[in-house]
Amino acid sequence: MRNINLESYLKSELKDNNEENDELASVIKSIADATKLIAMDTRVTGLKQIRGSLDKTNVQGEQVQILDQISNDKLVDILAKNSSCAGYASEELKDPKIFNSSARFMVVADPLDGSSNISVNMPIGTIFGIIRNTDYGKSSFIKSGRYYISAGYSLYGPSDIFVICANNKVAEFTLDPQKNDYFLSRSEIKVPNKGSIYSVNEGNFSIWDNKIKKWLLNTKNPSGTSAKNKKLRYVGSLVADAHRTLINGGIFVYPSDKNNQNGKLRLMYEANPFALIFTSAGGSAVDLEKEILDIEPENFHQRTPLIIGSKSDVNNFLEHMTTGKKKVKENTEITPIFKWTSNSITNLRKSLNLSRTNFGKKVGVSRATVLRWEKDIVLPNYINKKALDNAFLSVKNDLIDNPMED
Ligand code: P6P
């Protein structure tokens, strides 16, 4: 594993002869390059006088930390130069930046999450999601997590690490400062089905709904002979708390409360990326009742309750939220939404009234690939299937009355 760097990993993971893969790999690499620059700053905030805040508030009405702005600027500078990146939207921007509206992908990001921890040298991170650019222009940023084709984060901690979810696999890379490159340090991360840690800000207990209080009390005082007490770990930096939960298992809970009726964390660039990562790694990600990835966003900066972790621990949480024994839909991995066969692909293309060339452009492949699909010579791969899902979802209202035969 030692000598596999991010670039060679992406080449091997996204190897199918799919025009889209190279472009997806290049966008991921651009984001990784930006996080290397951010990491260089996070190591010396006390020396470069980049602690503290600017005399500026962001669209959330929060004071902008100097490093928030620097991190956002680095991501904008690098992604604006990537011809595969159509645009970028982030916690720090009121509106998205559109670079090239006909490019394949868009990036959403929280450029520096947990910035209130900078001044006390606690772990902080960059969170991002990559969405296929289906209907071009600004509106295409408002998409549910099902449209995210990749997601990841950087954690600036004792090590600077970069975790990426691509092709339904989650892998961790560690930055070698001498080589200034990310090398594979964990491949195919899987969340343990149950963990011994719970992570929640107990300081909010008095402003929680009673069901949340009941969950916490039962977690602290488990009943039953085999019940074991869990340990509390809470950094107050989402990337740090989420990464520990991804590796060790357990549960991270940030529910809604009287001060944050819709939750505190943001759907598009905090919850959705972690939901894709945890679901792809065999864990769960829900709000108080359903999967995060199924939330249809109304606005880009909207917030949500976020509960992520081991499937068993999240199901136990959900049982406290409902009277019945409701379980998270057993979705062992992010599978494409529809079953794509030569027939259903042809039906979709004809329903869109597109030539093979233009249909290929819409789903990111060549005319020849579309022909091979329709002649059953080759099957679409995972990324192709997500693109076909998106193509269908983008016009589903027209098609819903005449569902495609399989
Ligand atoms: P609280 C950091 O400000 C952040 O947005 C997340 O990184 C973190 O999980 C959460 O807020 C912590 O919030 O209310 O516990 O301080």
Short mmCIF file of C-alpha atoms and ligand atoms in Angstrom, two decimals:
data_model
loop_
_atom_site.label_atom_id
_atom_site.label_comp_id
_atom_site.label_asym_id
_atom_site.label_seq_id
_atom_site.Cartn_x
_atom_site.Cartn_y
_atom_site.Cartn_z
CA MET A 1 0.00 0.00 0.00
CA ARG A 2 2.94 2.28 0.85
CA ASN A 3 3.72 3.58 -2.59
CA ILE A 4 0.26 4.04 -4.04
CA ASN A 5 -0.31 7.75 -4.33
CA LEU A 6 -3.72 9.36 -4.90
CA GLU A 7 -3.16 9.79 -8.63
CA SER A 8 -2.28 6.13 -9.25
CA TYR A 9 -5.14 4.99 -6.99
CA LEU A 10 -7.68 7.02 -8.97
CA LYS A 11 -6.25 5.72 -12.25
CA SER A 12 -6.76 2.14 -11.05
CA GLU A 13 -10.15 2.75 -9.37
CA LEU A 14 -11.65 4.80 -12.19
CA LYS A 15 -9.99 2.72 -14.90
CA ASP A 16 -12.96 1.87 -17.16
CA ASN A 17 -12.71 3.39 -20.61
CA ASN A 18 -15.15 6.03 -19.62
CA GLU A 19 -14.44 9.58 -20.73
CA GLU A 20 -15.97 10.77 -17.48
CA ASN A 21 -13.52 8.89 -15.22
CA ASP A 22 -10.44 10.86 -16.24
CA GLU A 23 -12.31 14.09 -15.66
CA LEU A 24 -13.61 12.96 -12.27
CA ALA A 25 -10.08 11.93 -11.27
CA SER A 26 -8.76 15.33 -12.34
CA VAL A 27 -11.35 17.22 -10.24
CA ILE A 28 -10.57 15.06 -7.19
CA LYS A 29 -6.86 15.72 -7.71
CA SER A 30 -7.45 19.48 -7.96
CA ILE A 31 -9.30 19.43 -4.64
CA ALA A 32 -6.49 17.36 -3.10
CA ASP A 33 -3.93 19.90 -4.37
CA ALA A 34 -5.91 22.71 -2.71
CA THR A 35 -5.99 20.79 0.60
CA LYS A 36 -2.19 20.42 0.47
CA LEU A 37 -1.92 24.21 0.35
CA ILE A 38 -4.48 24.58 3.15
CA ALA A 39 -2.54 22.02 5.23
CA MET A 40 0.62 24.14 4.90
CA ASP A 41 -1.29 27.08 6.43
CA THR A 42 -3.01 25.11 9.20
CA ARG A 43 0.40 23.99 10.49
CA VAL A 44 1.59 27.54 11.15
CA THR A 45 -1.49 29.63 11.94
CA GLY A 46 0.23 31.08 15.02
CA LEU A 47 3.30 32.14 13.05
CA LYS A 48 1.60 33.52 9.94
CA GLN A 49 -0.88 35.55 12.01
CA ILE A 50 -3.79 33.80 10.30
CA ARG A 51 -5.72 32.94 13.45
CA GLY A 52 -8.75 35.03 14.32
CA SER A 53 -11.52 36.44 12.18
CA LEU A 54 -11.99 39.00 9.42
CA ASP A 55 -14.26 41.96 9.84
CA LYS A 56 -16.80 40.12 7.67
CA THR A 57 -19.79 37.80 8.14
CA ASN A 58 -20.74 35.03 5.71
CA VAL A 59 -24.16 34.18 4.31
CA GLN A 60 -24.84 32.25 7.52
CA GLY A 61 -24.34 35.46 9.49
CA GLU A 62 -21.22 33.96 11.09
CA GLN A 63 -17.94 35.78 11.47
CA VAL A 64 -15.51 34.63 8.77
CA GLN A 65 -12.26 33.25 10.14
CA ILE A 66 -9.14 34.33 8.22
CA LEU A 67 -8.38 30.69 7.39
CA ASP A 68 -11.96 30.13 6.14
CA GLN A 69 -11.38 32.82 3.52
CA ILE A 70 -7.87 31.64 2.60
CA SER A 71 -9.10 28.03 2.22
CA ASN A 72 -12.06 29.07 0.10
CA ASP A 73 -9.84 31.21 -2.15
CA LYS A 74 -7.41 28.29 -2.71
CA LEU A 75 -10.24 25.99 -3.78
CA VAL A 76 -11.68 28.66 -6.13
CA ASP A 77 -8.27 29.42 -7.68
CA ILE A 78 -7.47 25.77 -8.41
CA LEU A 79 -10.94 24.64 -9.53
CA ALA A 80 -11.44 27.65 -11.80
CA LYS A 81 -8.47 26.36 -13.81
CA ASN A 82 -9.84 22.82 -14.14
CA SER A 83 -11.71 22.49 -17.44
CA SER A 84 -13.82 19.65 -15.98
CA CYS A 85 -15.19 21.84 -13.21
CA ALA A 86 -18.33 23.75 -14.17
CA GLY A 87 -18.61 25.61 -10.90
CA TYR A 88 -18.05 25.78 -7.16
CA ALA A 89 -20.39 26.57 -4.28
CA SER A 90 -19.44 26.76 -0.63
CA GLU A 91 -20.37 27.79 2.88
CA GLU A 92 -18.40 31.00 2.32
CA LEU A 93 -20.19 32.06 -0.88
CA LYS A 94 -23.69 33.53 -1.06
CA ASP A 95 -24.03 32.29 -4.68
CA PRO A 96 -22.13 29.64 -6.64
CA LYS A 97 -19.22 30.57 -8.89
CA ILE A 98 -19.82 29.27 -12.43
CA PHE A 99 -16.54 28.74 -14.32
CA ASN A 100 -17.70 26.87 -17.43
CA SER A 101 -21.35 25.81 -17.43
CA SER A 102 -20.83 23.06 -20.03
CA ALA A 103 -18.19 21.21 -17.99
CA ARG A 104 -19.01 17.85 -16.46
CA PHE A 105 -18.82 18.38 -12.71
CA MET A 106 -19.57 20.87 -9.94
CA VAL A 107 -17.98 21.01 -6.52
CA VAL A 108 -19.65 21.91 -3.23
CA ALA A 109 -17.47 22.46 -0.16
CA ASP A 110 -17.09 23.58 3.38
CA PRO A 111 -13.56 24.89 2.81
CA LEU A 112 -12.60 24.87 6.46
CA ASP A 113 -14.97 23.21 8.89
CA GLY A 114 -14.52 23.63 12.61
CA SER A 115 -12.66 26.92 12.26
CA SER A 116 -13.64 27.95 15.79
CA ASN A 117 -11.02 25.37 16.83
CA ILE A 118 -8.13 27.00 14.94
CA SER A 119 -7.00 29.25 17.78
CA VAL A 120 -6.69 26.30 20.18
CA ASN A 121 -4.95 24.00 17.67
CA MET A 122 -7.71 21.39 17.54
CA PRO A 123 -8.26 19.28 14.38
CA ILE A 124 -10.10 21.01 11.51
CA GLY A 125 -11.00 19.91 8.01
CA THR A 126 -12.18 20.54 4.45
CA ILE A 127 -15.36 18.76 3.31
CA PHE A 128 -16.43 18.42 -0.35
CA GLY A 129 -18.91 16.77 -2.69
CA ILE A 130 -18.79 16.34 -6.48
CA ILE A 131 -22.03 16.49 -8.45
CA ARG A 132 -22.53 15.72 -12.16
CA ASN A 133 -23.52 18.85 -14.00
CA THR A 134 -26.82 17.69 -15.51
CA ASP A 135 -28.94 20.75 -16.21
CA TYR A 136 -26.11 23.31 -16.34
CA GLY A 137 -26.16 26.77 -14.77
CA LYS A 138 -26.58 27.70 -11.11
CA SER A 139 -29.70 25.72 -10.34
CA SER A 140 -27.93 22.42 -10.78
CA PHE A 141 -26.22 22.82 -7.39
CA ILE A 142 -29.55 22.19 -5.67
CA LYS A 143 -29.46 18.40 -5.85
CA SER A 144 -30.15 15.61 -3.36
CA GLY A 145 -27.22 13.52 -2.15
CA ARG A 146 -28.25 10.77 -4.59
CA TYR A 147 -26.73 12.96 -7.32
CA TYR A 148 -23.30 13.14 -5.61
CA ILE A 149 -20.91 11.03 -7.66
CA SER A 150 -18.02 11.43 -5.21
CA ALA A 151 -17.30 13.04 -1.84
CA GLY A 152 -14.47 13.36 0.63
CA TYR A 153 -12.67 15.37 3.26
CA SER A 154 -9.28 16.43 4.49
CA LEU A 155 -8.52 16.24 8.21
CA TYR A 156 -5.70 18.53 9.37
CA GLY A 157 -4.64 16.73 12.52
CA PRO A 158 -1.57 14.93 13.86
CA SER A 159 -1.39 13.65 10.26
CA ASP A 160 -2.90 15.49 7.32
CA ILE A 161 -5.18 12.93 5.69
CA PHE A 162 -7.42 12.95 2.62
CA VAL A 163 -10.40 10.55 2.55
CA ILE A 164 -12.20 9.97 -0.75
CA CYS A 165 -15.33 8.07 -1.73
CA ALA A 166 -15.14 7.15 -5.43
CA ASN A 167 -16.73 4.27 -7.27
CA ASN A 168 -18.54 3.31 -4.10
CA LYS A 169 -15.27 2.70 -2.21
CA VAL A 170 -13.82 4.77 0.67
CA ALA A 171 -10.04 5.14 1.01
CA GLU A 172 -7.74 7.20 3.22
CA PHE A 173 -4.51 8.88 2.07
CA THR A 174 -1.84 10.40 4.30
CA LEU A 175 0.16 13.45 3.23
CA ASP A 176 3.92 12.82 3.13
CA PRO A 177 5.25 16.35 3.78
CA GLN A 178 8.66 15.53 2.29
CA LYS A 179 7.14 14.44 -1.01
CA ASN A 180 4.11 16.76 -0.66
CA ASP A 181 1.95 13.92 -1.96
CA TYR A 182 -0.91 11.80 -0.57
CA PHE A 183 -0.18 8.06 -0.17
CA LEU A 184 -2.74 5.32 0.43
CA SER A 185 -2.96 4.54 4.16
CA ARG A 186 -6.32 2.72 4.35
CA SER A 187 -8.15 1.06 1.44
CA GLU A 188 -11.83 0.01 1.35
CA ILE A 189 -12.75 1.46 4.74
CA LYS A 190 -15.79 -0.25 6.28
CA VAL A 191 -17.65 1.14 9.31
CA PRO A 192 -17.85 -1.50 12.09
CA ASN A 193 -21.49 -2.62 12.40
CA LYS A 194 -21.51 -1.53 16.06
CA GLY A 195 -19.22 0.73 18.06
CA SER A 196 -18.47 1.60 21.68
CA ILE A 197 -18.36 5.39 21.29
CA TYR A 198 -21.10 7.98 21.17
CA SER A 199 -20.34 11.55 20.09
CA VAL A 200 -22.77 14.36 20.92
CA ASN A 201 -22.69 17.81 22.53
CA GLU A 202 -24.39 16.94 25.83
CA GLY A 203 -24.37 20.65 26.66
CA ASN A 204 -27.49 20.93 24.50
CA PHE A 205 -29.42 18.37 26.59
CA SER A 206 -31.87 20.91 28.01
CA ILE A 207 -32.92 22.16 24.56
CA TRP A 208 -33.43 18.73 23.00
CA ASP A 209 -36.69 16.99 22.19
CA ASN A 210 -37.58 14.33 24.80
CA LYS A 211 -36.92 11.46 22.34
CA ILE A 212 -33.30 12.60 22.00
CA LYS A 213 -32.98 12.89 25.77
CA LYS A 214 -34.34 9.33 26.11
CA TRP A 215 -31.83 8.06 23.55
CA LEU A 216 -28.95 9.66 25.46
CA LEU A 217 -30.07 8.38 28.86
CA ASN A 218 -30.45 4.84 27.48
CA THR A 219 -27.04 5.13 25.85
CA LYS A 220 -25.43 6.19 29.13
CA ASN A 221 -27.35 3.62 31.18
CA PRO A 222 -27.75 0.62 28.87
CA SER A 223 -30.15 -2.05 30.15
CA GLY A 224 -29.80 -5.78 29.68
CA THR A 225 -27.17 -8.15 30.98
CA SER A 226 -24.85 -7.93 27.98
CA ALA A 227 -25.16 -4.15 27.77
CA LYS A 228 -21.85 -2.33 27.98
CA ASN A 229 -21.37 1.37 28.65
CA LYS A 230 -20.24 3.44 25.70
CA LYS A 231 -17.50 6.05 25.87
CA LEU A 232 -18.18 9.72 25.08
CA ARG A 233 -15.83 11.40 22.61
CA TYR A 234 -16.68 14.89 21.29
CA VAL A 235 -14.13 17.20 19.59
CA GLY A 236 -16.62 19.79 18.36
CA SER A 237 -15.09 19.59 14.88
CA LEU A 238 -17.31 17.60 12.51
CA VAL A 239 -14.47 16.20 10.38
CA ALA A 240 -12.60 14.91 13.45
CA ASP A 241 -15.72 13.40 15.09
CA ALA A 242 -16.89 11.90 11.80
CA HIS A 243 -13.50 10.41 10.89
CA ARG A 244 -13.14 8.72 14.29
CA THR A 245 -16.69 7.32 13.88
CA LEU A 246 -15.91 6.09 10.35
CA ILE A 247 -12.83 4.18 11.56
CA ASN A 248 -13.84 3.03 15.06
CA GLY A 249 -17.62 2.84 14.63
CA GLY A 250 -20.21 4.13 17.09
CA ILE A 251 -22.47 7.12 16.48
CA PHE A 252 -22.20 10.89 15.97
CA VAL A 253 -25.38 12.83 16.69
CA TYR A 254 -26.13 16.47 15.97
CA PRO A 255 -29.94 16.68 16.30
CA SER A 256 -32.25 19.66 15.93
CA ASP A 257 -32.88 21.60 19.12
CA LYS A 258 -34.76 24.68 20.32
CA ASN A 259 -31.98 26.99 19.01
CA ASN A 260 -31.51 25.10 15.73
CA GLN A 261 -34.99 23.93 14.72
CA ASN A 262 -33.64 22.38 11.48
CA GLY A 263 -30.35 21.24 12.95
CA LYS A 264 -27.03 23.11 12.89
CA LEU A 265 -25.06 21.29 10.18
CA ARG A 266 -25.49 22.11 6.48
CA LEU A 267 -27.04 19.59 4.15
CA MET A 268 -25.21 20.25 0.87
CA TYR A 269 -21.58 20.52 2.01
CA GLU A 270 -21.44 18.80 5.41
CA ALA A 271 -24.21 16.18 5.70
CA ASN A 272 -24.43 14.94 2.09
CA PRO A 273 -20.68 14.29 1.65
CA PHE A 274 -20.53 12.34 4.92
CA ALA A 275 -23.77 10.54 4.05
CA LEU A 276 -22.26 9.29 0.78
CA ILE A 277 -19.06 8.29 2.58
CA PHE A 278 -20.74 6.46 5.48
CA THR A 279 -23.34 4.73 3.29
CA SER A 280 -20.64 3.59 0.84
CA ALA A 281 -18.59 2.29 3.79
CA GLY A 282 -21.51 0.18 5.07
CA GLY A 283 -22.62 2.62 7.76
CA SER A 284 -25.73 4.83 8.01
CA ALA A 285 -26.53 8.53 7.72
CA VAL A 286 -29.96 9.85 8.69
CA ASP A 287 -31.74 12.91 9.92
CA LEU A 288 -34.33 12.15 12.62
CA GLU A 289 -36.29 9.80 10.39
CA LYS A 290 -34.86 9.12 6.90
CA GLU A 291 -31.63 8.78 4.95
CA ILE A 292 -29.79 12.06 4.44
CA LEU A 293 -29.22 11.19 0.77
CA ASP A 294 -32.98 11.25 0.15
CA ILE A 295 -33.49 14.81 1.41
CA GLU A 296 -34.63 17.02 -1.49
CA PRO A 297 -32.95 20.39 -0.81
CA GLU A 298 -34.89 23.64 -1.12
CA ASN A 299 -31.94 26.00 -0.78
CA PHE A 300 -28.21 25.62 -0.97
CA HIS A 301 -27.38 26.64 2.58
CA GLN A 302 -30.14 24.73 4.35
CA ARG A 303 -29.39 22.84 7.57
CA THR A 304 -30.30 19.37 8.77
CA PRO A 305 -30.01 17.14 11.81
CA LEU A 306 -27.16 14.69 11.16
CA ILE A 307 -26.75 11.24 12.68
CA ILE A 308 -23.94 9.12 11.20
CA GLY A 309 -22.25 5.91 12.29
CA SER A 310 -22.51 2.16 12.64
CA LYS A 311 -25.72 0.74 11.18
CA SER A 312 -26.71 -0.96 14.45
CA ASP A 313 -26.11 2.19 16.54
CA VAL A 314 -28.01 4.41 14.09
CA ASN A 315 -30.92 1.97 13.99
CA ASN A 316 -30.99 2.00 17.78
CA PHE A 317 -31.17 5.83 17.63
CA LEU A 318 -34.03 5.69 15.10
CA GLU A 319 -35.96 3.28 17.29
CA HIS A 320 -35.99 6.02 19.92
CA MET A 321 -37.35 8.49 17.35
CA THR A 322 -40.32 6.37 16.34
CA THR A 323 -42.80 4.38 18.39
CA GLY A 324 -42.39 1.32 16.11
CA LYS A 325 -39.23 -0.65 15.35
CA LYS A 326 -38.36 1.38 12.25
CA LYS A 327 -35.06 0.43 10.65
CA VAL A 328 -32.95 2.38 8.19
CA LYS A 329 -33.67 0.93 4.75
CA GLU A 330 -31.09 -1.85 4.39
CA ASN A 331 -29.06 -0.11 1.72
CA THR A 332 -25.77 -1.96 2.03
CA GLU A 333 -24.23 0.17 -0.63
CA ILE A 334 -25.11 3.13 -2.74
CA THR A 335 -26.58 1.30 -5.67
CA PRO A 336 -27.79 3.18 -8.70
CA ILE A 337 -31.50 3.90 -8.46
CA PHE A 338 -32.65 1.99 -11.55
CA LYS A 339 -31.74 -1.26 -13.32
CA TRP A 340 -30.02 -0.34 -16.59
CA THR A 341 -30.22 -2.88 -19.42
CA SER A 342 -29.91 -2.50 -23.19
CA ASN A 343 -33.70 -2.16 -23.42
CA SER A 344 -34.19 0.38 -20.65
CA ILE A 345 -31.26 2.48 -21.92
CA THR A 346 -32.76 2.52 -25.41
CA ASN A 347 -36.16 3.41 -23.96
CA LEU A 348 -34.64 6.27 -21.95
CA ARG A 349 -32.74 7.62 -24.98
CA LYS A 350 -35.83 7.45 -27.19
CA SER A 351 -37.98 9.05 -24.49
CA LEU A 352 -35.48 11.89 -24.43
CA ASN A 353 -35.67 11.97 -28.22
CA LEU A 354 -31.85 12.09 -28.46
CA SER A 355 -29.41 10.67 -30.95
CA ARG A 356 -26.80 8.27 -29.58
CA THR A 357 -24.25 11.08 -29.88
CA ASN A 358 -26.26 13.60 -27.87
CA PHE A 359 -27.42 11.01 -25.35
CA GLY A 360 -23.75 10.06 -24.89
CA LYS A 361 -22.89 13.71 -24.22
CA LYS A 362 -25.67 13.88 -21.60
CA VAL A 363 -24.39 10.86 -19.68
CA GLY A 364 -20.70 11.43 -20.26
CA VAL A 365 -19.76 8.71 -22.77
CA SER A 366 -19.11 8.42 -26.49
CA ARG A 367 -21.64 7.44 -29.15
CA ALA A 368 -19.77 4.14 -29.50
CA THR A 369 -20.29 3.34 -25.82
CA VAL A 370 -24.03 4.05 -26.11
CA LEU A 371 -24.17 1.71 -29.11
CA ARG A 372 -22.32 -1.02 -27.16
CA TRP A 373 -24.81 -0.64 -24.30
CA GLU A 374 -27.82 -0.85 -26.58
CA LYS A 375 -26.39 -3.89 -28.41
CA ASP A 376 -25.73 -5.54 -25.03
CA ILE A 377 -22.01 -5.77 -25.89
CA VAL A 378 -20.99 -4.02 -22.66
CA LEU A 379 -22.87 -3.04 -19.52
CA PRO A 380 -22.66 0.45 -17.99
CA ASN A 381 -20.30 0.66 -15.01
CA TYR A 382 -21.12 2.21 -11.62
CA ILE A 383 -20.43 5.79 -12.70
CA ASN A 384 -22.34 5.31 -15.95
CA LYS A 385 -25.31 3.97 -13.98
CA LYS A 386 -25.31 7.04 -11.72
CA ALA A 387 -25.24 9.22 -14.85
CA LEU A 388 -28.16 7.27 -16.35
CA ASP A 389 -30.05 7.65 -13.06
CA ASN A 390 -29.47 11.41 -13.22
CA ALA A 391 -30.59 11.59 -16.85
CA PHE A 392 -33.79 9.78 -15.94
CA LEU A 393 -34.38 11.79 -12.74
CA SER A 394 -33.87 15.05 -14.62
CA VAL A 395 -36.87 14.27 -16.80
CA LYS A 396 -38.78 11.78 -14.65
CA ASN A 397 -41.95 13.88 -14.60
CA ASP A 398 -42.32 13.45 -18.36
CA LEU A 399 -41.62 9.76 -18.23
CA ILE A 400 -43.52 8.77 -15.11
CA ASP A 401 -46.76 7.99 -17.01
CA ASN A 402 -45.13 5.56 -19.37
CA PRO A 403 -42.55 3.68 -17.28
CA MET A 404 -39.86 2.06 -19.34
CA GLU A 405 -40.13 -1.66 -19.96
CA ASP A 406 -37.15 -3.51 -18.72
P1 P6P B 1 -21.28 22.73 18.74
C1 P6P B 1 -18.03 23.57 13.92
O1 P6P B 1 -18.39 24.89 14.20
C2 P6P B 1 -19.28 22.83 13.49
O2 P6P B 1 -19.86 23.44 12.37
C3 P6P B 1 -18.94 21.38 13.22
O3 P6P B 1 -17.64 21.21 12.75
C4 P6P B 1 -19.14 20.71 14.56
O4 P6P B 1 -19.53 19.36 14.44
C5 P6P B 1 -20.26 21.54 15.18
O5 P6P B 1 -20.22 22.83 14.57
C6 P6P B 1 -20.04 21.70 16.67
O6 P6P B 1 -21.15 22.45 17.17
O7 P6P B 1 -22.64 23.39 18.88
O8 P6P B 1 -21.22 21.40 19.44
O9 P6P B 1 -20.11 23.62 19.10
#
